[in-house]
Coordinates of C-alpha atoms and ligand atoms in Angstrom, one line a residue:
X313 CA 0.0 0.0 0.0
X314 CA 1.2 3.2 -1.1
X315 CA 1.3 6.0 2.4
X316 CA -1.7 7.8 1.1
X317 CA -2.4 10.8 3.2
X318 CA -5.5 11.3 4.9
X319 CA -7.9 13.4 4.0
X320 CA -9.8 14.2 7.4
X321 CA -10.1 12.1 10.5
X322 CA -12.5 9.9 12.3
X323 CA -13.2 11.1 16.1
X324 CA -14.3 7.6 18.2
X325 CA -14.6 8.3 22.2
X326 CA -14.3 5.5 24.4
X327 CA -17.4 5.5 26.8
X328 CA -15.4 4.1 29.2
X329 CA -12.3 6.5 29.9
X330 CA -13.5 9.7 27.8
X331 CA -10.6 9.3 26.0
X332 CA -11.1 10.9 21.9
X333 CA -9.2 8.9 19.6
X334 CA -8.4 10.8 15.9
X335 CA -8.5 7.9 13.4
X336 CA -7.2 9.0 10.0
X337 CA -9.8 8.7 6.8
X338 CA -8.3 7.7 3.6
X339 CA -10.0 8.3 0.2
X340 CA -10.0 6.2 -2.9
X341 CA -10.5 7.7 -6.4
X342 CA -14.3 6.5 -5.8
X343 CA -16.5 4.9 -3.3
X344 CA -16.4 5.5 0.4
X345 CA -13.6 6.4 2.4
X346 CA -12.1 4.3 4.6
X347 CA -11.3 4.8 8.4
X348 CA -7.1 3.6 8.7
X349 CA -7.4 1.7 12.0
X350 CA -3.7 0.1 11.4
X351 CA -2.8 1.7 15.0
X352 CA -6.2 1.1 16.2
X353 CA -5.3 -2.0 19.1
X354 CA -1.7 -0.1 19.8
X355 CA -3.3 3.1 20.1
X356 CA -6.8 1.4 22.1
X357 CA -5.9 -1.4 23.0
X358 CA -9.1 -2.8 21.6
X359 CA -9.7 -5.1 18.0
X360 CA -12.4 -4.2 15.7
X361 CA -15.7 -6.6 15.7
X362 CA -16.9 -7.5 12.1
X363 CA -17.4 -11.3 10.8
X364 CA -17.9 -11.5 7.6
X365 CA -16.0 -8.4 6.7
X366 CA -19.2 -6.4 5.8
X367 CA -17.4 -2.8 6.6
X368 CA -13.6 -3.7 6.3
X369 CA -11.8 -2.8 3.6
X370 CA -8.8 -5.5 3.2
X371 CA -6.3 -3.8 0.8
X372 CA -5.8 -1.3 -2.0
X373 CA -6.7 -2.5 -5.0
X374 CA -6.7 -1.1 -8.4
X375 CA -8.7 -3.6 -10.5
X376 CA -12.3 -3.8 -10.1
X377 CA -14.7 -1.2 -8.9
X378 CA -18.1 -2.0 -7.8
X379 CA -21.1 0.1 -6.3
X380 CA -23.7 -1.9 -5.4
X381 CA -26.1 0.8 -4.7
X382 CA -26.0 1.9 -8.4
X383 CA -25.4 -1.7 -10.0
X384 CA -22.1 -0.4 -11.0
X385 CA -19.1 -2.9 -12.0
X386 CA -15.8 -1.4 -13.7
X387 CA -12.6 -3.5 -14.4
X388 CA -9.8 -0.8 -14.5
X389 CA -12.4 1.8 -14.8
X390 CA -14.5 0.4 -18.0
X391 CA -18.0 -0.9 -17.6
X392 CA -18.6 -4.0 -17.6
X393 CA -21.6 -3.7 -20.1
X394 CA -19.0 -2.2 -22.6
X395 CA -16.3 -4.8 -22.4
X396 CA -19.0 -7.4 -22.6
X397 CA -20.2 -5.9 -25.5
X398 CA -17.0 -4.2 -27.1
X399 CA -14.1 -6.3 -26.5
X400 CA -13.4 -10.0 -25.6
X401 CA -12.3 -12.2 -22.8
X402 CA -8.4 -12.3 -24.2
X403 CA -8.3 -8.2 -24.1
X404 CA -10.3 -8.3 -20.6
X405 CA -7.4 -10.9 -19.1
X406 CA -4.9 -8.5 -20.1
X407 CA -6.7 -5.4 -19.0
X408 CA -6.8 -7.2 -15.9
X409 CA -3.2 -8.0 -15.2
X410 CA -1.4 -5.1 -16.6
X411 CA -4.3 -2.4 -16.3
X412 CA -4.6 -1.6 -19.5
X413 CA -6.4 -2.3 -22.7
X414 CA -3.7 -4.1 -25.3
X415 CA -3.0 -2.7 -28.8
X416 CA -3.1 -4.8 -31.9
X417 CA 0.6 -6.5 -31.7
X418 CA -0.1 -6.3 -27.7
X419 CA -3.0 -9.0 -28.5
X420 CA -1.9 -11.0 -30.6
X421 CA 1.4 -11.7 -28.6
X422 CA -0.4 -12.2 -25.9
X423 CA -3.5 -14.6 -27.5
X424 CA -0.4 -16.4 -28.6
X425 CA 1.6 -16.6 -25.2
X426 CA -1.5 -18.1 -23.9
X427 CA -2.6 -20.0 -26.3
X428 CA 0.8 -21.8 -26.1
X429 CA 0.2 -22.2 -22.3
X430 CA -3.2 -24.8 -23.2
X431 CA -1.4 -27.9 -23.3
X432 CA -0.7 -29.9 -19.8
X433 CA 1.8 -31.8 -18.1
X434 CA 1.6 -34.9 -20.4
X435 CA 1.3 -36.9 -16.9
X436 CA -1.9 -35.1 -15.4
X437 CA -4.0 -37.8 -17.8
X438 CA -2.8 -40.4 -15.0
X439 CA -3.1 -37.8 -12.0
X440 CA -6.8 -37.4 -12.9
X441 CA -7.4 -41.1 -13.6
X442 CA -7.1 -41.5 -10.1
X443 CA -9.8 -39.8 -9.1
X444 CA -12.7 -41.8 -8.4
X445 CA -15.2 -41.5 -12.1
X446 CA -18.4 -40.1 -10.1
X447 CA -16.0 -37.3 -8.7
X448 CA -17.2 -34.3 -8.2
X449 CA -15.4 -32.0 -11.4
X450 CA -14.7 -29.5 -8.3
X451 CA -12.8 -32.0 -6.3
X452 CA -11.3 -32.9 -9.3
X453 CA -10.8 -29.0 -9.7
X454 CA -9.2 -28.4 -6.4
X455 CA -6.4 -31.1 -6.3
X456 CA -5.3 -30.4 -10.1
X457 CA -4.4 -27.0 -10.0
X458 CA -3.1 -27.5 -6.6
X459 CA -1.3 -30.2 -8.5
X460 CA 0.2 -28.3 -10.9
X461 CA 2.8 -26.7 -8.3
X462 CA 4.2 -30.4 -8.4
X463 CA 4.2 -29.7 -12.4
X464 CA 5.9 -26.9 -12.6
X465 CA 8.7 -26.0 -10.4
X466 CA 10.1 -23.4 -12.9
X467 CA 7.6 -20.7 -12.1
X468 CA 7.7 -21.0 -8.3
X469 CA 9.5 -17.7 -6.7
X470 CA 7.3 -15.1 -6.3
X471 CA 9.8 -13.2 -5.9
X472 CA 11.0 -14.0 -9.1
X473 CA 8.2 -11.0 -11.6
X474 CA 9.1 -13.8 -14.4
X475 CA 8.3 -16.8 -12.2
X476 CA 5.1 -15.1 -10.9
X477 CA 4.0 -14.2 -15.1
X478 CA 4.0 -17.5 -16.4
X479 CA 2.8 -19.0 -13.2
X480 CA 0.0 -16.5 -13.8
X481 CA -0.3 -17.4 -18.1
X482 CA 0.1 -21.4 -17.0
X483 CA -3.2 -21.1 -15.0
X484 CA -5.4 -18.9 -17.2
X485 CA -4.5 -20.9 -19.9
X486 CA -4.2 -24.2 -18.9
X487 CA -7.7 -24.2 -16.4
X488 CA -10.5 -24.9 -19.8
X489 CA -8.4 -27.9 -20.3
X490 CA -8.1 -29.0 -16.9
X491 CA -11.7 -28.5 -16.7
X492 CA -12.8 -29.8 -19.6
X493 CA -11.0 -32.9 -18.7
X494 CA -13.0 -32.9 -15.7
X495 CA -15.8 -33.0 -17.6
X496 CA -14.8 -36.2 -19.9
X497 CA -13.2 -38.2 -17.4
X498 CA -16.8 -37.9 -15.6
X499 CA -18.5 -39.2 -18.6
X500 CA -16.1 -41.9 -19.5
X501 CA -14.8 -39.9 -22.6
X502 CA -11.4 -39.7 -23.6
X503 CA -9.7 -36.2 -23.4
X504 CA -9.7 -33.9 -26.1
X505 CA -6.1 -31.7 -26.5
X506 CA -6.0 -28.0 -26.8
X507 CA -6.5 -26.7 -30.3
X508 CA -4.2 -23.3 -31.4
X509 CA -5.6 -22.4 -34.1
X510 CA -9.5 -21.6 -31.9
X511 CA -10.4 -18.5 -29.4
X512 CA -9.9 -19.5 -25.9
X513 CA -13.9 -19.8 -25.6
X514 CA -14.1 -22.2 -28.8
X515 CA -11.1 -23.6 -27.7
X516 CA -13.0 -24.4 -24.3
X517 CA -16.3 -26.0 -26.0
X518 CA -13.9 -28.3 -28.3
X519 CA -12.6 -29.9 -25.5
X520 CA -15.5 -30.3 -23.7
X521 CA -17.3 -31.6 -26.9
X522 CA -15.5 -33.2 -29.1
X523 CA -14.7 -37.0 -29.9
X524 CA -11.7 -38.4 -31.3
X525 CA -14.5 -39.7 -33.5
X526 CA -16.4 -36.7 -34.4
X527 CA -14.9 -32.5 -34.2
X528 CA -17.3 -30.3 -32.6
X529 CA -17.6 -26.8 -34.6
X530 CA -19.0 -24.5 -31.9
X531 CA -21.5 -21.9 -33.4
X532 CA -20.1 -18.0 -33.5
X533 CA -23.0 -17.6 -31.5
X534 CA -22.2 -20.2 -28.6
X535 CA -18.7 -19.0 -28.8
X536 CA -19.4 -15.4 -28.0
X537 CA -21.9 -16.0 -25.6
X538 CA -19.1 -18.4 -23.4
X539 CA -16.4 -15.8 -24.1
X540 CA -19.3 -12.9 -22.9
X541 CA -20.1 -15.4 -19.8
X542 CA -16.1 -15.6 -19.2
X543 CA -15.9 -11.8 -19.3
X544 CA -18.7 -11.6 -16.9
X545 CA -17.2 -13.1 -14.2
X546 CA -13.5 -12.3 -14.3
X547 CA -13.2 -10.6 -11.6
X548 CA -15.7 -9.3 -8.3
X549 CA -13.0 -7.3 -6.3
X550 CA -12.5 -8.8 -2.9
X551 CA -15.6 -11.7 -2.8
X552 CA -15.1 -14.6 -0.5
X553 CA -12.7 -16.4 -3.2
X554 CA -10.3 -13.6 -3.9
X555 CA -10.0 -13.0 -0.3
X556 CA -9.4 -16.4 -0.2
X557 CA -6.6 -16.5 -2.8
X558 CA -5.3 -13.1 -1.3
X559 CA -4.7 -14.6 2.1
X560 CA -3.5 -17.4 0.9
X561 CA -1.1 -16.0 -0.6
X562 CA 0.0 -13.4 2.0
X563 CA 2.0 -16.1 3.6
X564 CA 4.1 -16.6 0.5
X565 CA 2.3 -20.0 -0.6
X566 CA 2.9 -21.0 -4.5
X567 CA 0.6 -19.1 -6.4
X568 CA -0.7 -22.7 -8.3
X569 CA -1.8 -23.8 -4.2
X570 CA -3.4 -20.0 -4.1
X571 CA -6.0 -20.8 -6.7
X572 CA -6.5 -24.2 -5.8
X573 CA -7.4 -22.4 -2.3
X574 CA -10.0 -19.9 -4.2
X575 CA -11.5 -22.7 -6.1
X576 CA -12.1 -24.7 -2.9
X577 CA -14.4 -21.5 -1.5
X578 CA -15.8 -20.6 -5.1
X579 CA -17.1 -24.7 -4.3
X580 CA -19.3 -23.4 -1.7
X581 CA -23.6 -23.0 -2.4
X582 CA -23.8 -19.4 -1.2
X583 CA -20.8 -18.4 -3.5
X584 CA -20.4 -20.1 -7.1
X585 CA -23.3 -22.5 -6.6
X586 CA -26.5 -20.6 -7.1
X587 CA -27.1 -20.8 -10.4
X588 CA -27.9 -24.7 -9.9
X589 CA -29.9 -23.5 -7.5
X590 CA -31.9 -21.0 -9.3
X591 CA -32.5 -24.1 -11.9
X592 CA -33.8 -26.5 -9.3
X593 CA -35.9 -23.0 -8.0
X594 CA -37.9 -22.8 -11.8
X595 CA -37.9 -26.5 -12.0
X596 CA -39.9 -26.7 -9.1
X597 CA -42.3 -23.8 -9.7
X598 CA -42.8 -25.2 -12.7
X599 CA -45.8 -23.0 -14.2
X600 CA -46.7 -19.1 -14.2
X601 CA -49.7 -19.5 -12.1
X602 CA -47.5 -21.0 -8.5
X603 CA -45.4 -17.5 -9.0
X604 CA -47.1 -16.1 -6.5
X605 CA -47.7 -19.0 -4.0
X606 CA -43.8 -19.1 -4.2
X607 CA -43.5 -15.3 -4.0
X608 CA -45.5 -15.5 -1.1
X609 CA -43.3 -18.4 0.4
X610 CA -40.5 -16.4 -0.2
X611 CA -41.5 -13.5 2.1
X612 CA -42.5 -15.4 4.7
X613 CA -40.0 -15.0 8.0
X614 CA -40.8 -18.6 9.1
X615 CA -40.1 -20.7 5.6
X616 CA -36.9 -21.0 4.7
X617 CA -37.8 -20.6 1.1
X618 CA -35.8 -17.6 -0.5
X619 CA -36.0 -16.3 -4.5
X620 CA -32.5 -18.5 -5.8
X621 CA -30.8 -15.4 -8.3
X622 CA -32.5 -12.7 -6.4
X623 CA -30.3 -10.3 -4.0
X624 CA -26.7 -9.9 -3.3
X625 CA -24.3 -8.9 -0.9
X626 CA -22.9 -5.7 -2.6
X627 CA -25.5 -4.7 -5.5
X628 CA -28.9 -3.0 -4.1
X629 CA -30.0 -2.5 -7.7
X630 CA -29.9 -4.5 -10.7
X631 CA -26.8 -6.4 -11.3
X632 CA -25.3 -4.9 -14.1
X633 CA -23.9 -8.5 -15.5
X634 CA -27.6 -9.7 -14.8
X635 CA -28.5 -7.4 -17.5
X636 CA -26.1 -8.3 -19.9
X637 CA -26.7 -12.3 -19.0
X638 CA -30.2 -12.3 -20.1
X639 CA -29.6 -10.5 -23.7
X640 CA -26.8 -13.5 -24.2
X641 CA -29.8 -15.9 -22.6
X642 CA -32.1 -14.6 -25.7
X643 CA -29.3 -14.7 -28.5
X644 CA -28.6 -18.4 -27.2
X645 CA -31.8 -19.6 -26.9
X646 CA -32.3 -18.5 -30.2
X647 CA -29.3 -19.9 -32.1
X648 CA -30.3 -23.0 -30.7
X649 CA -33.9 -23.1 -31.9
X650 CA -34.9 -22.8 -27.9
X651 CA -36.7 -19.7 -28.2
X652 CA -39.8 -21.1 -26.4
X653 CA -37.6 -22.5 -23.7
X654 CA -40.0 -22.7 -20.7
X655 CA -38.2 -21.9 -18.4
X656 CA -36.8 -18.6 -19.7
X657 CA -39.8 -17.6 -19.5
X658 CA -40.9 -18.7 -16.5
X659 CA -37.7 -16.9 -15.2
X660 CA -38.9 -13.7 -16.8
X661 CA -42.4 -13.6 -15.5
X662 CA -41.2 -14.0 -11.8
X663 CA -38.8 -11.6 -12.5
X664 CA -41.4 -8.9 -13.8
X665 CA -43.6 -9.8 -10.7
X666 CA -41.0 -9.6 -7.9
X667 CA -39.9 -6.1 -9.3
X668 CA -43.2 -4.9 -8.7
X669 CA -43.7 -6.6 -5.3
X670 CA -43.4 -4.1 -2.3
X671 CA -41.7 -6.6 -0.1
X672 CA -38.9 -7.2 -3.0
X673 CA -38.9 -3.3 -4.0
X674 CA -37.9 -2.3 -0.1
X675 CA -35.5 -4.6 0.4
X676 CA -34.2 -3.7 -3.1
X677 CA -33.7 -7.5 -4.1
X678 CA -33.0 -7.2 -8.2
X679 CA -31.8 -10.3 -10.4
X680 CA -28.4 -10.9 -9.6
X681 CA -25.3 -13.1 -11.8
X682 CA -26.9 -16.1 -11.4
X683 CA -30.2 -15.8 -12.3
X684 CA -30.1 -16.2 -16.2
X685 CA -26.4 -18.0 -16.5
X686 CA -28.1 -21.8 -15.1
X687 CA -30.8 -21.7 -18.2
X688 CA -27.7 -20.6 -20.5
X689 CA -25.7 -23.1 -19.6
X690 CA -28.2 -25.8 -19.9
X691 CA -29.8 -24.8 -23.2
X692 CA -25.4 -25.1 -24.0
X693 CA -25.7 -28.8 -22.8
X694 CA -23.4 -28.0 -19.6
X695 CA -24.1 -29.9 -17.0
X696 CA -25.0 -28.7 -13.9
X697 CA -22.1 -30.0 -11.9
X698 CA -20.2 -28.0 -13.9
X699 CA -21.5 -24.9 -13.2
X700 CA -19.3 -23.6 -10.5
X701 CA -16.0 -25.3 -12.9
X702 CA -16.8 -22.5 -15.2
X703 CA -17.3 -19.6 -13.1
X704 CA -13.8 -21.1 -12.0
X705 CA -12.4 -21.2 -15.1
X706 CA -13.4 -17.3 -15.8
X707 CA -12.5 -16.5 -12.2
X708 CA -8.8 -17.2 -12.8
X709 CA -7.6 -14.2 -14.5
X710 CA -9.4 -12.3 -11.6
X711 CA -7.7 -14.3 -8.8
X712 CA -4.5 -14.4 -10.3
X713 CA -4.5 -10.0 -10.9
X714 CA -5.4 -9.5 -7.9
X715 CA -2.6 -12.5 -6.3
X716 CA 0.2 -10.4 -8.6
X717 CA -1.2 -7.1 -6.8
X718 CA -1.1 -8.0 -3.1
X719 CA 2.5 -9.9 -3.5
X720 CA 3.7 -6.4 -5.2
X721 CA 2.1 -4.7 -2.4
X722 CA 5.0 -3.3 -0.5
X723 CA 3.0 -2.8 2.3
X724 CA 1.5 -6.3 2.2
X725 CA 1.3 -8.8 5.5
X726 CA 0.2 -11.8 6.5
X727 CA -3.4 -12.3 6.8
X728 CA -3.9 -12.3 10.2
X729 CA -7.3 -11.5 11.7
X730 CA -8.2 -12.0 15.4
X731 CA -10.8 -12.5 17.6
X732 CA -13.5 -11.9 20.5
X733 CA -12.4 -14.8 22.7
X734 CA -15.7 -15.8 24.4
X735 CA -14.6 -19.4 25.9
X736 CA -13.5 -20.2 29.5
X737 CA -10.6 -18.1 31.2
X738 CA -8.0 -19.6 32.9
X739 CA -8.8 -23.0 34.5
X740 CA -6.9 -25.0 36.8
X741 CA -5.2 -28.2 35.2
X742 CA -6.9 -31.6 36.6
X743 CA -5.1 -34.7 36.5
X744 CA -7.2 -37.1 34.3
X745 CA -7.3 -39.4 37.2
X746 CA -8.8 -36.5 39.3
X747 CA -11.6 -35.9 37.0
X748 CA -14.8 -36.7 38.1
Ligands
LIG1430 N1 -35.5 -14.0 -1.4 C1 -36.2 -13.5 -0.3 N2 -35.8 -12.7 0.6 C2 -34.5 -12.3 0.5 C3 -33.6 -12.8 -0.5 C4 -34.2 -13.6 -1.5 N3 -33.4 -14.1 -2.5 N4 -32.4 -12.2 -0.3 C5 -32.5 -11.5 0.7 N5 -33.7 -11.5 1.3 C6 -34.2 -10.8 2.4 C7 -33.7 -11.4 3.7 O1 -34.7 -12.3 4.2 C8 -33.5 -10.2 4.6 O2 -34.8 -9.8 5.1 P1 -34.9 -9.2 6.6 O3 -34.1 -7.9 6.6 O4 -36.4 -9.0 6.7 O5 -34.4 -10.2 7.5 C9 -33.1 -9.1 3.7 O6 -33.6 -9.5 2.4 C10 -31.5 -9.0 3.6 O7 -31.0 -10.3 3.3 P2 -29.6 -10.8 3.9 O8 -29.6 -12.3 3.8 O9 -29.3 -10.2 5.2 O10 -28.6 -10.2 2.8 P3 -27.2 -10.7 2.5 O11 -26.5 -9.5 1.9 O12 -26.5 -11.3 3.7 O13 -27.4 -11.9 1.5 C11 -27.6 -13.1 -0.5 C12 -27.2 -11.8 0.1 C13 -27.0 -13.2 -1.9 C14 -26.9 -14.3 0.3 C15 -29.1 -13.3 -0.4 O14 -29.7 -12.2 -1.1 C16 -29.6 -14.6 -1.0 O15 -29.6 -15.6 -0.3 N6 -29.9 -14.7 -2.3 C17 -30.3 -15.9 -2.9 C18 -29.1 -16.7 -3.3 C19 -28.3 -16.1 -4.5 O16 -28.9 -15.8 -5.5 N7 -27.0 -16.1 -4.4 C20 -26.1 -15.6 -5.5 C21 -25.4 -14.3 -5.2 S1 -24.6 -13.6 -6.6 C22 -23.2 -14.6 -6.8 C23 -21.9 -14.0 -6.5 O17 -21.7 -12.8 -6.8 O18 -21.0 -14.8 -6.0

């Protein structure tokens, strides 16, 4: 962290003693300030209180900017609606890790350094035949990136900036093959190698897709609308995975155990799993007419019922990539001769309904991510277990920007919260033969 002057100060008092304490604000270029409680327990002698990190601010960051009152998500300052729209997942990665848009020859060296990256250890065909077949493509997820530290020892010091690059190119490029193989081994396929002459997105859907027997020739329209859904979720600025992979990291781990760590959280329902469960959600509505019985099941306190795609953490509007998810839910559905697909419009209806609803207005619950990316990626053929692989495989570049930022972080640390002990004091040792 750069020493960024402050810009006013915080006055806390402590009940207690009367004592005033100044605590110096810090601005960022947008969004809300932030009080610097660094010297906080030195100064107090108290911690802060905050589980789940609702009002802490973790690090500088320079990458992605969100305000979730507006429904606003930037990567290095651009909208996301216009990169979605304007540019593709290649230029997005870059814009990620070195901040700014490539030129032509910048592309193209860079599509090629990646696209040279695809290809795997020739040895991970056996390391992933030893999971079990019904494996969960996560588990499989988890160990084969962690995994890949054991692959590659040339790109292991971090504090090595060449080391830490094609440690950061190796996993971007190499994660739609690892996950595609995922995919096959679960279905008893054989695996499909990487492909240099196709995007990164068709590059992805060949290898999930094709047979030795038979090439698969993904649509334009597919292909865009995975590269669009890669784009989408590139990067969320410090969500539960990042902080995951930051923290991680902050003790100096390999950055190929980092990810491995983010995809392990990403795993988790309330994170990267929601879209499966917005599918299960329509499935079991089923028709227009139980909307409301479900709306009403929703709102009620004592059922545990809640609207699956609906809400979120940071946005208290509509989620910008929501919007741009359910134009690429149209194109798709329509390329693939699915325009009646029930449940799109099932999905639409309850969305027009619980955007009028008073209870959903106040509360200001909008569509989030998730709530048109499970009827896309079904109408693809993906299946649902491998939902959360892709939001992993898009993810990447995000984790790995942000893990390149905190280890150049001059100011970084150790992550190293602590706690409001609540359990016994001091107790006499008892000699187990004493105890009664
Ligand atoms: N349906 C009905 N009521 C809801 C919903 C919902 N989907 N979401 C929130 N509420 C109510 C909640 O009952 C609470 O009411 P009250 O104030 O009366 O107790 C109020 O709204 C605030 O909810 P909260 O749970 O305190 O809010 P949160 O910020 O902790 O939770 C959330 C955010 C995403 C976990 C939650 O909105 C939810 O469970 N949504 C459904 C699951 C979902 O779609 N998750 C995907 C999130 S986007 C993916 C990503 O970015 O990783």
């Amino acid at each position: 962290m750069s020493e960024m002057k402050p810009s006013s100060s915080f006055t806390l008092t402590d009940n207690r003693s009367g004592q005033t304490y100044d605590l110096p604000l810090l601005d960022g270029t947008v969004g809300p300030s932030v009080v610097d409680i660094r010297k906080f327990y030195a100064d107090t002698g108290c911690f802060t209180y905050d589980p789940g990190f609702t009002s802490t601010a973790s690090c500088e960051s320079k990458i992605t900017y969100i305000d979730g009152d507006v429904g606003i998500l930037r990567y290095r300052g651009y909208e996301i609606a216009d990169l979605a729209e304007h540019s593709d997942f290649m230029e997005v990665c870059y814009l990620l890790l070195y901040g700014e848009l490539p030129n032509v020859a910048q592309k193209d060296k860079f599509v090629h350094d990646i696209t040279y990256h695809t290809m795997v250890h020739e040895q991970m065909h056996k390391f992933i035949e030893g999971f079990r077949r019904d494996s969960h493509p996560m588990a499989v997820m988890v160990g084969v990136v962690g995994a890949l530290s054991a692959f590659y020892h040339d790109s292991l010091d971090i504090s090595n900036p060449h080391h830490r690059m094609v440690a950061s190119f190796r996993m971007i490029a190499k994660m739609p093959t690892i996950a595609a193989w995922a995919y096959k081994y679960s279905i008893g396929q054989p695996f499909i190698y990487p492909r240099n002459d196709l995007s990164f997105a068709e590059d992805f859907l060949h290898m999930m897709y094709a047979t030795p027997c038979e090439p698969y020739v993904p649509s334009p329209v597919l292909a865009r609308a995975m590269d669009r859904i890669l784009t989408l979720h590139a990067d969320h600025e410090q969500n539960a995975s990042t902080s995951t992979v930051r923290i991680a990291g902050s003790s100096g781990a390999n950055p190929f155990a980092c990810i491995a760590a983010g995809i392990a959280c990403l795993w988790g329902p309330a994170h990267g799993g929601a879209n499966e469960a917005v599918l299960d959600m329509l499935e079991q509505i089923g028709t227009k007419d139980k909307i409301p019985e479900f709306l009403k099941r929703a709102k009620d306190k004592d059922d545990p019922f809640r609207l699956m795609g609906f809400g979120h953490r940071v946005y208290k509007n509509y989620d910008p990539r929501a919007k741009v998810m359910q134009k690429t839910c149209h194109e798709v559905l329509d390329e693939l001769g699915k325009r009646d697909e029930p449940l799109l419009e099932l999905a639409m209806e309850l969305e027009r309904i619980a955007l009028e609803d008073p209870y959903f207005v106040q509360k200001k619950l909008y569509p989030n991510v998730d709530f048109y990316s499970g009827i896309i990626f079904r109408a693809m053929g993906i299946p649902t277990s491998m939902f959360t692989v892709l939001f992993a495989v898009a993810r990447t570049v995000g984790w790995v920007a942000q893990w390149n930022e905190m280890v150049e972080d001059p100011s970084q640390k150790i992550g190293r919260p602590r706690q409001l002990y609540v359990g016994d004091d001091a107790r006499k040792y008892v000699p187990l033969k004493a105890r009664a």
